[in-house]
Coordinates of N, CA and C in Angstrom, one line a residue:
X1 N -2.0 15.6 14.0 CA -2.2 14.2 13.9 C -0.9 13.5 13.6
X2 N -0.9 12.6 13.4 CA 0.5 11.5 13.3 C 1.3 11.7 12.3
X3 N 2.1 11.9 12.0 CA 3.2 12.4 11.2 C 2.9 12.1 9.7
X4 N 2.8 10.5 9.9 CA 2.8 9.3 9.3 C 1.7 8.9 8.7
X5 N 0.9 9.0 7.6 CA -0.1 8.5 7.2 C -0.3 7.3 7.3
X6 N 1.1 6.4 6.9 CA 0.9 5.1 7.5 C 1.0 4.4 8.3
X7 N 1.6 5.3 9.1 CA 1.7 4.8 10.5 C -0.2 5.1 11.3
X8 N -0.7 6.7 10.6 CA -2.0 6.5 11.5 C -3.0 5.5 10.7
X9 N -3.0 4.8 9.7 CA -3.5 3.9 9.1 C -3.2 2.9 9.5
X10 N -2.4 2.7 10.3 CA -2.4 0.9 10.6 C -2.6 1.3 12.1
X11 N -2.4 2.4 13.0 CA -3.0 2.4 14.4 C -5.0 2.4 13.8
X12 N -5.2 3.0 13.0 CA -6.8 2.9 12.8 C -7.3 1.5 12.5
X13 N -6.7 0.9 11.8 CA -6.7 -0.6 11.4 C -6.8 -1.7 12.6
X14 N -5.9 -1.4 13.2 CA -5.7 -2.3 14.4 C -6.2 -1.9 15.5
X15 N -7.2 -0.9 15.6 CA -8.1 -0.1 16.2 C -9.6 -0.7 16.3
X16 N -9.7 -0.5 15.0 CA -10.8 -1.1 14.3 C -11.0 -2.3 14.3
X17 N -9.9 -3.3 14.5 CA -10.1 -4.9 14.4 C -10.0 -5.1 16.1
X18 N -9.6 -4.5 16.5 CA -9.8 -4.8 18.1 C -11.2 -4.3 18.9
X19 N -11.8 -3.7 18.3 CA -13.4 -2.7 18.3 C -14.2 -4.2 17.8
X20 N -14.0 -4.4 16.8 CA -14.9 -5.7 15.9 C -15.1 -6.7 16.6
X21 N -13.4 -7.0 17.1 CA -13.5 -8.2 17.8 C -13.7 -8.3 19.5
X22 N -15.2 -7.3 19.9 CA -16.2 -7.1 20.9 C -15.0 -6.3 22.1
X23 N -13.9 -6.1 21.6 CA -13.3 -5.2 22.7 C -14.0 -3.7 22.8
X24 N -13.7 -3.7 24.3 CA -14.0 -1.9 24.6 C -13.2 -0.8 23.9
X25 N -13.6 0.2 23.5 CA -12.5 0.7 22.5 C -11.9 1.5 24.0
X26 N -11.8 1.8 25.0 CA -11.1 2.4 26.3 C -10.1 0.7 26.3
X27 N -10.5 -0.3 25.9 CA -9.4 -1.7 26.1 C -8.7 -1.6 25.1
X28 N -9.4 -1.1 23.9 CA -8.4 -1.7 22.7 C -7.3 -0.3 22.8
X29 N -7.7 0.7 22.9 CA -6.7 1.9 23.1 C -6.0 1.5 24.0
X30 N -5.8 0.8 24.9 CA -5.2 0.7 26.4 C -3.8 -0.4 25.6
X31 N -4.5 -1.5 25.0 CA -4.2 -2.3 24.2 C -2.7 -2.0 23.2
X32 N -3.3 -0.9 22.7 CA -2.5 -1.0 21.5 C -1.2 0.3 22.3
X33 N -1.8 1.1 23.5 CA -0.9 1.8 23.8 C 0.3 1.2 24.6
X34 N 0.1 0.0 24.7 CA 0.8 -1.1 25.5 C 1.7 -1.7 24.2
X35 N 1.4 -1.6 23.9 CA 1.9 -2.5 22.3 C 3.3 -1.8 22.0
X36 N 4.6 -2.8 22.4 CA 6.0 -2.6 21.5 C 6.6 -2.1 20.3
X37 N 5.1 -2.7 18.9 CA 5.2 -2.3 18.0 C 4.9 -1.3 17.4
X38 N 4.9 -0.4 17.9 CA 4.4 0.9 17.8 C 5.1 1.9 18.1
X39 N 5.5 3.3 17.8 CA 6.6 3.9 18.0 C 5.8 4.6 19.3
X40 N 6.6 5.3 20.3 CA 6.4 6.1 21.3 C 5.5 7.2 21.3
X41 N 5.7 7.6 20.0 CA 4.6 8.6 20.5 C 3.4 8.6 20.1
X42 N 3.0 7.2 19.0 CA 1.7 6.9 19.3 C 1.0 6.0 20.2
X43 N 1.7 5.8 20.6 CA 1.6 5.5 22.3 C 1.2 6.1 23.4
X44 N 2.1 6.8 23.4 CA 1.6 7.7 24.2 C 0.2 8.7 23.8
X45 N -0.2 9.1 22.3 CA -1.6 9.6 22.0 C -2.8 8.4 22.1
X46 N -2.2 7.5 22.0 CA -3.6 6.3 22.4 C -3.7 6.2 23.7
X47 N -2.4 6.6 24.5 CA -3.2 6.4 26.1 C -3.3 7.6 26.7
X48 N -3.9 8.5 25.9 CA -4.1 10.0 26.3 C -5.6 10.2 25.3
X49 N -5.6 9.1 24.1 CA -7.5 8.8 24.1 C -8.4 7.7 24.6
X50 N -7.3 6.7 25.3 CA -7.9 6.3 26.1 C -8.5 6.7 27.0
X51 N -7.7 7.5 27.8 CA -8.1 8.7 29.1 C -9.5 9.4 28.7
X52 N -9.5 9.7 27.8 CA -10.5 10.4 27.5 C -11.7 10.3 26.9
X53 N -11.5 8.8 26.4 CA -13.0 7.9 26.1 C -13.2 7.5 27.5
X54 N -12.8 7.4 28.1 CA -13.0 6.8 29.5 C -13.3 8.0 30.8
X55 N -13.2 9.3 30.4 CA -13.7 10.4 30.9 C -14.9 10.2 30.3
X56 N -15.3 9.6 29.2 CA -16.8 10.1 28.9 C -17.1 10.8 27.1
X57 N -15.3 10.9 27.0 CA -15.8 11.5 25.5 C -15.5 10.5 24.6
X58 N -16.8 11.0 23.5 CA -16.5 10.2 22.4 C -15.7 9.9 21.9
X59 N -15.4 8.7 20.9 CA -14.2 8.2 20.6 C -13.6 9.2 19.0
X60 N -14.3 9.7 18.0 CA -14.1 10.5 17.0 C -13.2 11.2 18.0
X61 N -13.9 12.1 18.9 CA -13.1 13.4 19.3 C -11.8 13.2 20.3
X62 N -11.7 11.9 20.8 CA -10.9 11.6 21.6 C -9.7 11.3 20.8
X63 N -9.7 10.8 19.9 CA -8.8 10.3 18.8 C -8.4 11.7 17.8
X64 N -9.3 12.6 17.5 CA -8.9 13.9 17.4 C -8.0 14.3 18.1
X65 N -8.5 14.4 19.5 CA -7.7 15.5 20.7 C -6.9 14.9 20.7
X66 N -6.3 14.0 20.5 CA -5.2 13.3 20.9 C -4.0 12.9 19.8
X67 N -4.8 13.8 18.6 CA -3.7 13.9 17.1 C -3.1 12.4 16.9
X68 N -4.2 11.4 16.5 CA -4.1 10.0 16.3 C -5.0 10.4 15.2
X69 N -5.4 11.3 14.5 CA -6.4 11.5 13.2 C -6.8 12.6 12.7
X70 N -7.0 13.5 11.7 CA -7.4 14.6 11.2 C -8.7 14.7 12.0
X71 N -9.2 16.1 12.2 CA -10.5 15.9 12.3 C -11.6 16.0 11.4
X72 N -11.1 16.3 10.0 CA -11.9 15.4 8.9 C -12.4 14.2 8.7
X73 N -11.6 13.4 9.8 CA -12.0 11.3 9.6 C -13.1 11.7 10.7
X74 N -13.5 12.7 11.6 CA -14.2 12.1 12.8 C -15.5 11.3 12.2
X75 N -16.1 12.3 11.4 CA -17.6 11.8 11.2 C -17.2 10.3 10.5
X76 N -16.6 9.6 10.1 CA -16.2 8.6 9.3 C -16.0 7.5 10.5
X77 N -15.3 7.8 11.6 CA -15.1 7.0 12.8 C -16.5 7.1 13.5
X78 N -17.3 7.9 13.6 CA -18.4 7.9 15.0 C -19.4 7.4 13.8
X79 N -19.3 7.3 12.2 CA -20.5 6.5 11.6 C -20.1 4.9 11.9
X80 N -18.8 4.8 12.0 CA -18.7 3.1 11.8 C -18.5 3.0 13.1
X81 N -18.8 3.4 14.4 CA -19.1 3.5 15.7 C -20.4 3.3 16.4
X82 N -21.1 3.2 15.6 CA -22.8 3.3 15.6 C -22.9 2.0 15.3

């Protein structure tokens, strides 16, 4: 997962407020993977869980597979997913 605890805390943050605010989470990943302010290589892991919410898999595990999060946070992401 991200090096950076604070760095994966403010991609989950700004994840989360782009989800809230009725975006697709396949848009808001698209979204933030497009995003300047972010360093490259979380960039490049949000548009490789984008890919993969948009193949069909859930967003917990896609955000796993793609080391944007422990996979201790999943059940914590797919409850405030619901």
């Amino acid at each position: 997962w991200l090096y950076r605890p604070g760095l994966q805390g403010e991609v989950l943050r700004l994840l989360g407020g782009l989800v809230a605010a009725d975006r697709t989470a396949p848009e808001s990943l698209h979204l933030l993977a497009d995003s300047r302010g972010l360093p490259g290589v979380a960039r490049t892991r949000l548009a490789r869980a984008a890919a993969a919410v948009e193949r069909g898999e859930p967003l917990p595990d896609a955000l796993t597979r793609a080391g944007l999060m422990p996979a201790s946070m999943a059940p914590l992401v797919a409850s405030a997913a619901r």
